[in-house]
Amino acid sequence: MIQAVRGMKDLLPTEAARWQAIEQLARQVFQCYGFQEIRLPLLERTELFARSIGESTDIVEKEMYTFNDRHGDSLTLRPEATASVVRAFIENHLDQGAGVKKYFTIGPMFRYERPQKGRYRQFHQINCEAFGVDAPELDAELILMLMDLLEKFGLDQVRLIINSLGCPGCRPGFKQDLTEFLARQVEHLCPDCQRRVATNPLRVFDCKSKTCQEMVTAAPTLQEQLCPDCRRHLDRVLELISGFGLSFEVNPRLVRGLDYYTRTAFEVVTTQLGAQDAIAGGGRYNGLVKALGGPDLPAIGFAIGQERLAALLTDSRLGSEPHPFLFIAALGAAARYRGFQLLQEIRKLGLAAEMEFTDRSLKAQMSIADRRKATYVLILGDRELATGEAPLRHMAGGGQETMALAGLAPALARRFAAEEGT
RNA sequence: GUGGGCGUAGCUCAGUCGGUGGAGCACCGGGUUGUGGCCCCGGAGGCCGCGGGUUCAAGUCCCGUCGCUCACCCCA
């Protein structure tokens, strides 16, 4: 048996319906905040990710699906969306025109990681990115929009965590101080953190080892060393999102794994997902557009993990499965042919209709109609073909009436409009 | 990449001391010459993940391997 590739999931009808509902609500909310949808390629030149995410990050070093195409160009299945959005922004000259530019995109990402709960090799993100404005109001707006959306999904057991990662003016100095602090007592760090001192010292703040945790309590924090501009920016963001009944916490230990982030970083976590607890994360990346060859424009964005979000909504009624308005139970070849014609007439009027094409007893066909949750069943046999009238059974009520076959489709359409239509 | 748990019917899972593999749900048919749900009767469905070993005999014990899963790591 050929199985799906490791870490890649089939979305079956029940779950696909929930995903559609998620996307529909997200689109609706994003529209209110002025975000427009864009759709981007899944494949990009490898260089794009190496330059944006960072050469020495785990994502680029060991998690990307990278291969050479038939011309020998190195291509990569995107491990995240921001780099592609920025590339498209620059390439299509979307910076032209006045004001902030806001985009969202929804789709699959690929990372070669060991699968576990809430982590897959093909996973899906709902991404929002905004370009051109450095004002803290934009940071606040984005965070408020994210929380607005999560609230509309009915999520309450979530925590919003905010931090500032500084800027090229203040972060390098801090990073230097921290590295020196850690290097002085490197032998007390766990093996992972000994490696992190060289690769990503900020990550030590995130370590789960008790001894590492104790050590970093004495370490310098970025909060203390933010430059005045970064300090003001963070304070203003916090001030702006306060007063909307939103609870949040500032956590100096929140760090991001991607190199391009500057200043505001935030994450939304839950206790209900196991180890992979972040359902959304994002932040500012003021230097990225320029670093990728575009104009020197500030930007900010976030991503929602769609699998993780969907996992939190399994109990909700989001995404009801469709059911036919009419099921045609036909007995015999002649009736099946007539039923087939009726089926098509009804569908062309926009109603959902189904019938069974195999020779099964009326009882069996009724049973199928019941399981499909059909509203009505039309029973069609030789008798009905002769008289031109057929019984129409209302499944929920159990009542039955006689309908003329001539003009049946429009009659049903009128009834649908009255009973279930808009 | 490292570690733990688990692989038995479509699904969820029993299977004792090694002795001819089961249940519930789902599916098919019947109980109604042409009427669903509830109920009753019957039926179909298994390389017990795969390979090797021990044994008179292996779903069961041992080794290997593959898969799934959870955690580390990383992150959405």
Coordinates of C-alpha atoms (C1' of nucleotides) in Angstrom, one line a residue:
Chain A
M1 CA 0.0 0.0 0.0
I2 CA 1.3 3.4 -0.9
Q3 CA 1.0 5.7 2.1
A4 CA 1.1 9.5 2.3
V5 CA 4.5 11.0 2.7
R6 CA 5.6 11.2 6.3
G7 CA 4.3 14.3 8.0
M8 CA 1.7 15.1 5.4
K9 CA -1.9 14.7 6.1
D10 CA -5.1 14.1 4.1
L11 CA -7.9 16.5 5.0
L12 CA -11.1 14.5 4.8
P13 CA -14.5 16.1 4.3
T14 CA -15.4 16.8 7.9
E15 CA -12.1 18.6 8.5
A16 CA -12.0 20.3 5.1
A17 CA -15.4 21.8 5.9
R18 CA -14.0 23.2 9.2
W19 CA -11.0 24.6 7.3
Q20 CA -13.2 26.3 4.8
A21 CA -15.1 27.9 7.7
I22 CA -11.9 29.1 9.3
E23 CA -10.7 30.6 6.1
Q24 CA -14.0 32.3 5.4
L25 CA -14.1 34.0 8.8
A26 CA -10.4 35.0 8.5
R27 CA -11.1 36.6 5.1
Q28 CA -14.0 38.5 6.5
V29 CA -12.1 39.8 9.5
F30 CA -9.0 40.7 7.4
Q31 CA -11.2 42.6 5.0
C32 CA -12.4 44.8 7.9
Y33 CA -8.8 45.7 8.6
G34 CA -7.9 46.5 5.0
F35 CA -5.9 43.4 4.1
Q36 CA -6.1 42.0 0.6
E37 CA -5.5 38.4 -0.5
I38 CA -2.5 37.5 -2.6
R39 CA -1.5 34.0 -3.8
L40 CA 2.1 33.0 -4.2
P41 CA 4.2 30.2 -5.6
L42 CA 5.1 27.3 -3.3
L43 CA 8.6 27.1 -4.9
E44 CA 11.1 29.9 -4.7
R45 CA 14.8 30.2 -5.3
T46 CA 16.7 28.7 -2.3
E47 CA 18.7 31.9 -2.0
L48 CA 15.5 33.9 -1.0
F49 CA 15.2 31.9 2.2
A50 CA 18.9 31.7 3.0
R51 CA 19.1 35.5 2.8
S52 CA 15.9 36.3 4.7
I53 CA 15.4 33.6 7.4
G54 CA 19.2 33.4 8.0
E55 CA 21.9 31.0 6.9
S56 CA 22.5 29.6 10.3
T57 CA 19.0 29.1 11.4
D58 CA 17.7 25.5 11.9
I59 CA 15.1 26.1 9.2
V60 CA 17.7 26.9 6.5
E61 CA 20.4 24.6 7.8
K62 CA 18.4 21.4 8.1
E63 CA 14.7 21.7 7.5
M64 CA 14.2 22.8 3.9
Y65 CA 13.0 20.7 1.0
T66 CA 15.7 21.9 -1.4
F67 CA 16.5 20.4 -4.8
N68 CA 18.0 21.3 -8.2
D69 CA 15.5 21.6 -11.1
R70 CA 16.3 20.3 -14.6
H71 CA 18.3 23.5 -15.4
G72 CA 20.4 23.0 -12.2
D73 CA 18.8 25.9 -10.3
S74 CA 18.5 25.4 -6.6
L75 CA 14.8 25.6 -5.6
T76 CA 13.1 25.2 -2.2
L77 CA 9.6 24.5 -1.1
R78 CA 8.8 27.5 1.0
P79 CA 9.2 26.9 4.7
E80 CA 7.3 30.1 5.6
A81 CA 5.5 32.8 3.7
T82 CA 7.0 36.1 4.7
A83 CA 10.1 35.8 2.4
S84 CA 7.8 35.1 -0.5
V85 CA 5.5 38.0 0.3
V86 CA 8.4 40.4 0.5
R87 CA 9.8 39.0 -2.8
A88 CA 6.5 39.5 -4.5
F89 CA 6.1 43.0 -2.9
I90 CA 9.5 44.1 -4.3
E91 CA 9.2 42.3 -7.7
N92 CA 5.7 43.7 -8.5
H93 CA 6.6 47.3 -7.2
L94 CA 3.8 47.1 -4.7
D95 CA 5.4 49.9 -2.7
Q96 CA 4.1 52.4 -5.3
G97 CA 1.2 54.5 -4.1
A98 CA 0.3 56.1 -0.9
G99 CA -0.2 54.6 2.5
V100 CA 0.3 51.3 4.2
K101 CA 0.1 48.1 2.1
K102 CA -1.6 45.1 3.7
Y103 CA -1.7 41.6 2.4
F104 CA -2.8 38.2 3.5
T105 CA -2.1 34.8 2.1
I106 CA -3.1 31.2 3.0
G107 CA -1.4 28.0 2.1
P108 CA 1.0 25.2 2.7
M109 CA 4.5 25.4 4.0
F110 CA 7.1 22.7 4.1
R111 CA 9.7 21.8 6.8
Y112 CA 11.6 18.6 7.1
E113 CA 11.1 18.1 10.8
R114 CA 10.3 15.1 13.0
P115 CA 6.5 15.1 13.0
Q116 CA 4.6 15.3 16.3
K117 CA 1.4 16.7 17.7
G118 CA 0.8 20.1 16.1
R119 CA 3.9 19.8 13.8
Y120 CA 3.8 18.4 10.3
R121 CA 6.1 18.5 7.3
Q122 CA 3.4 20.0 5.2
F123 CA 1.6 22.5 7.4
H124 CA -0.6 25.5 6.6
Q125 CA -0.4 29.1 7.6
I126 CA -2.7 32.1 7.5
N127 CA -0.2 35.0 7.0
C128 CA -0.7 38.7 7.3
E129 CA 1.9 41.2 6.3
A130 CA 1.8 45.0 6.3
F131 CA 4.4 47.3 4.6
G132 CA 5.5 50.9 4.7
V133 CA 4.7 52.2 8.2
D134 CA 6.9 52.1 11.2
A135 CA 4.3 53.6 13.6
P136 CA 3.5 51.6 16.7
E137 CA -0.2 52.0 15.7
L138 CA 0.4 49.4 12.9
D139 CA 1.9 46.9 15.4
A140 CA -1.1 47.5 17.7
E141 CA -3.6 47.2 14.8
L142 CA -2.1 43.9 13.7
I143 CA -2.1 42.4 17.2
L144 CA -5.7 43.6 17.8
M145 CA -6.8 42.1 14.5
L146 CA -5.2 38.8 15.4
M147 CA -6.9 38.7 18.8
D148 CA -10.2 39.9 17.3
L149 CA -10.1 36.9 14.9
L150 CA -9.2 34.4 17.6
E151 CA -12.0 35.7 19.8
K152 CA -14.4 35.3 16.9
F153 CA -13.3 31.7 16.7
G154 CA -14.4 31.4 20.3
L155 CA -10.9 30.8 21.7
D156 CA -10.5 32.0 25.3
Q157 CA -7.8 29.8 26.7
V158 CA -5.0 31.7 24.9
R159 CA -2.3 33.9 26.1
L160 CA -0.8 36.8 24.2
I161 CA 3.0 37.3 24.8
I162 CA 4.8 40.4 23.6
N163 CA 8.4 41.4 23.6
S164 CA 10.8 43.7 21.8
L165 CA 13.8 42.3 20.0
G166 CA 15.5 45.6 19.6
C167 CA 17.0 47.0 16.4
P168 CA 20.4 46.9 14.6
G169 CA 21.3 49.8 16.9
C170 CA 20.8 48.1 20.2
R171 CA 20.5 44.3 19.7
P172 CA 24.2 43.6 18.6
G173 CA 25.5 45.3 21.8
F174 CA 23.1 43.2 23.9
K175 CA 23.9 40.1 22.1
Q176 CA 27.5 40.7 22.7
D177 CA 26.9 41.2 26.5
L178 CA 24.8 38.1 26.7
T179 CA 27.3 36.0 24.8
E180 CA 30.1 37.1 27.1
F181 CA 27.9 36.4 30.2
L182 CA 27.1 32.9 29.0
A183 CA 30.6 32.1 27.8
R184 CA 31.9 32.8 31.4
Q185 CA 29.9 29.9 32.8
V186 CA 29.5 27.8 29.7
E187 CA 30.3 24.6 31.6
H188 CA 27.1 25.0 33.6
L189 CA 24.9 25.1 30.6
C190 CA 23.1 22.1 29.1
P191 CA 24.7 20.7 25.9
D192 CA 22.0 22.3 23.8
C193 CA 22.7 25.7 25.3
Q194 CA 26.4 25.3 24.9
R195 CA 25.7 25.1 21.2
R196 CA 23.3 28.0 21.4
V197 CA 25.9 30.3 22.8
A198 CA 27.5 30.3 19.4
T199 CA 24.5 30.0 17.2
N200 CA 21.6 31.8 18.8
P201 CA 22.3 33.0 22.4
L202 CA 18.9 34.5 22.9
R203 CA 17.4 31.0 22.7
V204 CA 19.0 30.2 26.1
F205 CA 16.3 32.3 27.6
D206 CA 13.8 29.7 26.2
C207 CA 15.6 26.6 27.5
K208 CA 13.6 24.2 29.6
S209 CA 16.5 22.9 31.6
K210 CA 16.3 24.1 35.3
T211 CA 19.9 25.0 35.6
C212 CA 19.9 27.1 32.5
Q213 CA 16.7 28.8 33.7
E214 CA 18.4 29.7 37.0
M215 CA 21.4 31.0 35.2
V216 CA 19.6 33.4 32.9
T217 CA 17.8 35.0 35.8
A218 CA 21.1 36.8 36.4
A219 CA 21.7 37.4 32.7
P220 CA 21.4 40.8 31.1
T221 CA 18.0 41.3 29.4
L222 CA 17.3 43.0 26.2
Q223 CA 14.6 45.0 28.0
E224 CA 17.2 46.8 30.0
Q225 CA 19.3 47.6 27.0
L226 CA 16.8 48.7 24.4
C227 CA 17.7 52.0 22.8
P228 CA 15.4 54.9 23.5
D229 CA 13.6 54.6 20.2
C230 CA 12.9 50.9 20.6
R231 CA 11.8 51.5 24.2
R232 CA 9.4 54.2 23.2
H233 CA 8.1 52.0 20.4
L234 CA 7.4 49.1 22.7
D235 CA 5.8 51.2 25.3
R236 CA 3.5 52.9 22.8
V237 CA 2.4 49.5 21.4
L238 CA 1.6 48.3 24.8
E239 CA -0.3 51.5 25.6
L240 CA -2.3 51.2 22.4
I241 CA -3.4 47.7 22.9
S242 CA -4.4 48.3 26.5
G243 CA -7.9 49.5 27.1
F244 CA -9.5 47.0 24.7
G245 CA -10.1 44.4 27.4
L246 CA -7.2 42.4 26.1
S247 CA -5.0 40.6 28.5
F248 CA -1.3 40.2 27.6
E249 CA 2.0 39.7 29.2
V250 CA 5.4 41.2 28.3
N251 CA 7.9 38.4 28.4
P252 CA 11.6 39.4 27.8
R253 CA 12.4 35.8 27.2
L254 CA 10.2 35.6 24.1
V255 CA 12.6 35.2 21.1
R256 CA 12.0 34.3 17.5
G257 CA 13.8 31.8 15.4
L258 CA 14.1 33.8 12.3
D259 CA 16.8 36.4 11.9
Y260 CA 14.8 39.1 10.2
Y261 CA 12.7 40.2 13.2
T262 CA 13.2 43.6 14.8
R263 CA 11.5 45.4 17.6
T264 CA 8.0 44.1 18.3
A265 CA 7.7 40.3 18.5
F266 CA 4.6 38.5 19.7
E267 CA 3.1 35.0 20.1
V268 CA -0.2 33.5 21.0
V269 CA 0.0 30.3 23.0
T270 CA -2.4 27.8 24.4
T271 CA -2.1 25.1 27.0
Q272 CA -4.3 22.7 25.0
L273 CA -2.0 21.6 22.3
G274 CA 0.9 19.8 24.0
A275 CA 4.5 20.8 23.3
Q276 CA 3.7 22.8 20.1
D277 CA 1.8 25.4 21.9
A278 CA 2.1 28.5 19.6
I279 CA -0.9 29.0 17.5
A280 CA 0.3 32.3 16.0
G281 CA 3.5 34.3 16.0
G282 CA 4.9 37.3 14.3
G283 CA 6.7 40.6 14.6
R284 CA 8.4 43.5 12.9
Y285 CA 11.0 43.0 10.2
N286 CA 12.1 46.5 9.3
G287 CA 15.3 45.7 7.5
L288 CA 14.1 42.8 5.4
V289 CA 12.6 44.5 2.4
K290 CA 15.9 46.4 1.8
A291 CA 18.0 43.3 2.5
L292 CA 16.2 41.6 -0.3
G293 CA 16.9 44.4 -2.7
G294 CA 13.8 46.5 -2.3
P295 CA 13.3 50.0 -1.0
D296 CA 14.1 50.7 2.7
L297 CA 10.6 50.1 4.0
P298 CA 9.5 48.9 7.5
A299 CA 7.1 46.0 7.7
I300 CA 5.4 43.7 10.2
G301 CA 3.5 40.5 10.0
F302 CA 2.3 37.3 11.6
A303 CA 1.4 33.7 10.9
I304 CA -1.4 31.5 12.3
G305 CA -0.8 27.8 12.3
Q306 CA -3.9 26.5 10.6
E307 CA -3.6 22.9 11.9
R308 CA -3.1 24.1 15.4
L309 CA -6.1 26.5 15.2
A310 CA -8.3 23.8 13.7
A311 CA -7.3 21.4 16.5
L312 CA -8.7 23.9 19.0
L313 CA -12.0 24.1 17.2
T314 CA -12.9 20.4 17.0
D315 CA -15.8 20.8 19.4
S316 CA -17.3 23.8 17.7
R317 CA -20.0 23.7 15.0
L318 CA -17.9 25.4 12.5
G319 CA -18.3 24.0 9.0
S320 CA -21.5 22.0 8.8
E321 CA -21.5 19.2 6.2
P322 CA -23.7 19.7 3.1
H323 CA -26.8 17.6 2.6
P324 CA -29.0 17.2 -0.5
F325 CA -32.3 18.9 -0.6
L326 CA -33.6 16.0 -2.7
F327 CA -32.8 12.4 -3.0
I328 CA -34.3 10.4 -5.9
A329 CA -35.1 6.8 -5.2
A330 CA -35.6 5.1 -8.6
L331 CA -36.9 1.6 -9.1
G332 CA -36.0 0.0 -12.4
A333 CA -34.2 1.1 -15.5
A334 CA -36.9 3.3 -16.9
A335 CA -37.5 5.2 -13.7
R336 CA -33.7 5.6 -13.2
Y337 CA -33.5 7.2 -16.6
R338 CA -36.4 9.6 -15.8
G339 CA -34.8 10.3 -12.4
F340 CA -31.5 11.1 -14.0
Q341 CA -33.2 13.7 -16.1
L342 CA -35.0 15.2 -13.1
L343 CA -31.8 15.2 -11.1
Q344 CA -30.0 17.3 -13.7
E345 CA -33.0 19.8 -14.0
I346 CA -33.0 20.3 -10.3
R347 CA -29.3 20.7 -10.0
K348 CA -29.3 23.3 -12.8
L349 CA -31.7 25.4 -10.6
G350 CA -29.0 25.4 -7.9
L351 CA -30.3 22.7 -5.6
A352 CA -28.3 19.9 -4.1
A353 CA -29.7 16.6 -5.4
E354 CA -28.5 13.0 -5.4
M355 CA -29.6 9.6 -6.5
E356 CA -28.4 6.0 -6.4
F357 CA -27.3 4.5 -9.7
T358 CA -27.2 0.8 -8.7
D359 CA -30.1 -1.6 -8.5
R360 CA -31.0 -1.5 -4.9
S361 CA -34.2 -2.0 -3.0
L362 CA -36.3 1.0 -2.1
K363 CA -35.6 0.2 1.5
A364 CA -31.9 0.4 0.8
Q365 CA -32.2 3.7 -1.1
M366 CA -34.3 5.2 1.6
S367 CA -31.6 4.2 4.1
I368 CA -29.0 5.9 2.0
A369 CA -31.1 9.1 1.7
D370 CA -31.5 9.1 5.5
R371 CA -27.7 8.8 6.1
R372 CA -27.1 11.6 3.6
K373 CA -29.5 13.7 5.6
A374 CA -31.6 14.4 2.5
T375 CA -34.5 16.8 3.2
Y376 CA -36.9 15.2 0.7
V377 CA -37.0 11.8 -1.1
L378 CA -38.8 11.4 -4.5
I379 CA -39.9 7.9 -5.1
L380 CA -40.0 7.0 -8.8
G381 CA -41.1 3.6 -10.3
D382 CA -43.1 2.3 -13.2
R383 CA -46.4 3.4 -11.5
E384 CA -45.2 7.0 -11.3
L385 CA -44.0 7.1 -14.8
A386 CA -47.4 5.9 -16.0
T387 CA -49.4 8.5 -13.9
G388 CA -47.0 11.3 -14.1
E389 CA -47.2 11.8 -10.3
A390 CA -44.8 10.7 -7.6
P391 CA -44.7 10.6 -3.8
L392 CA -42.4 13.1 -2.2
R393 CA -41.4 12.2 1.3
H394 CA -40.3 14.7 3.9
M395 CA -37.7 12.8 5.8
A396 CA -37.6 14.7 9.1
G397 CA -41.4 14.9 9.5
G398 CA -42.2 11.5 7.9
G399 CA -45.1 13.0 5.9
Q400 CA -45.6 12.3 2.2
E401 CA -47.4 14.1 -0.6
T402 CA -48.0 13.6 -4.3
M403 CA -46.1 15.8 -6.8
A404 CA -46.6 16.2 -10.5
L405 CA -43.4 15.2 -12.4
A406 CA -44.0 17.9 -14.9
G407 CA -42.7 21.2 -13.5
L408 CA -41.2 19.3 -10.5
A409 CA -37.8 21.1 -10.6
P410 CA -39.2 24.7 -10.4
A411 CA -41.7 23.7 -7.8
L412 CA -39.0 22.3 -5.6
A413 CA -36.8 25.3 -6.2
R414 CA -39.7 27.6 -4.9
R415 CA -40.1 25.3 -1.9
F416 CA -36.3 25.4 -1.2
A417 CA -36.3 29.2 -1.3
A418 CA -39.2 29.3 1.2
E419 CA -37.8 26.7 3.6
E420 CA -34.0 26.9 3.5
G421 CA -33.1 29.6 1.1
T422 CA -31.7 33.0 1.7
Chain B
rG1 C1' 19.2 13.7 14.5
rU2 C1' 18.0 11.4 20.0
rG3 C1' 14.6 8.9 23.3
rG4 C1' 9.7 6.6 25.2
rG5 C1' 4.9 4.3 23.8
rC6 C1' 2.1 1.6 20.2
rG7 C1' 1.2 -1.7 15.4
rU8 C1' -4.9 -7.5 15.7
rA9 C1' -11.5 -6.5 10.8
rG10 C1' -13.1 -0.1 7.5
rC11 C1' -12.9 2.4 12.9
rU12 C1' -12.2 1.9 18.4
rC13 C1' -10.1 -2.0 20.9
rA14 C1' -10.1 -7.2 23.9
rG15 C1' -7.2 -11.6 23.2
rU16 C1' -5.4 -15.2 30.2
rC17 C1' -0.1 -19.9 31.1
rG18 C1' 2.3 -20.3 23.8
rG19 C1' -2.5 -24.7 21.9
rU20 C1' -7.4 -23.8 15.2
rG21 C1' -8.5 -15.1 16.3
rG22 C1' -13.1 -12.0 19.2
rA23 C1' -16.5 -7.7 20.6
rG24 C1' -18.8 -2.9 19.7
rC25 C1' -19.5 0.5 15.9
rA26 C1' -19.7 0.8 10.5
rC27 C1' -21.0 -2.2 6.0
rC28 C1' -24.3 -5.9 3.0
rG29 C1' -29.0 -8.9 3.0
rG30 C1' -33.6 -10.3 5.3
rG31 C1' -37.8 -9.4 8.8
rU32 C1' -42.5 -5.1 4.5
rU33 C1' -44.5 -7.4 -3.8
rG34 C1' -42.5 -0.1 -3.3
rU35 C1' -40.8 3.5 2.2
rG36 C1' -35.3 5.6 6.2
rG37 C1' -34.3 6.0 11.7
rC38 C1' -35.5 2.0 16.7
rC39 C1' -35.5 -3.3 17.2
rC40 C1' -34.7 -8.6 15.7
rC41 C1' -32.2 -12.4 12.5
rG42 C1' -28.4 -13.6 9.1
rG43 C1' -23.8 -12.4 6.3
rA44 C1' -19.3 -10.5 4.6
rG45 C1' -14.9 -8.7 6.1
rG46 C1' -7.9 -10.7 9.0
rC47 C1' -0.3 -11.9 5.7
rC48 C1' -2.4 -10.4 13.9
rG49 C1' 2.9 -4.2 10.1
rC50 C1' 7.1 -7.0 7.7
rG51 C1' 11.4 -10.4 8.1
rG52 C1' 14.0 -13.9 10.9
rG53 C1' 14.7 -17.0 15.4
rU54 C1' 13.1 -20.3 19.7
rU55 C1' 9.3 -24.3 19.9
rC56 C1' 5.8 -30.3 18.4
rA57 C1' 3.0 -25.5 18.2
rA58 C1' 3.8 -18.1 18.1
rG59 C1' -1.1 -12.7 17.6
rU60 C1' 1.4 -14.2 22.3
rC61 C1' 8.5 -15.3 23.7
rC62 C1' 13.4 -13.3 21.4
rC63 C1' 16.1 -10.3 17.5
rG64 C1' 15.9 -7.1 13.5
rU65 C1' 13.2 -3.8 10.4
rC66 C1' 9.4 -0.5 8.8
rG67 C1' 5.3 2.5 10.1
rC68 C1' 2.4 5.5 13.5
rU69 C1' 2.6 8.4 17.8
rC70 C1' 4.4 11.5 21.9
rA71 C1' 8.6 14.1 23.8
rC72 C1' 13.6 16.4 23.1
rC73 C1' 15.1 19.9 19.4
rC74 C1' 12.7 23.6 16.5
rC75 C1' 8.6 26.5 15.5
rA76 C1' 3.0 28.1 13.1

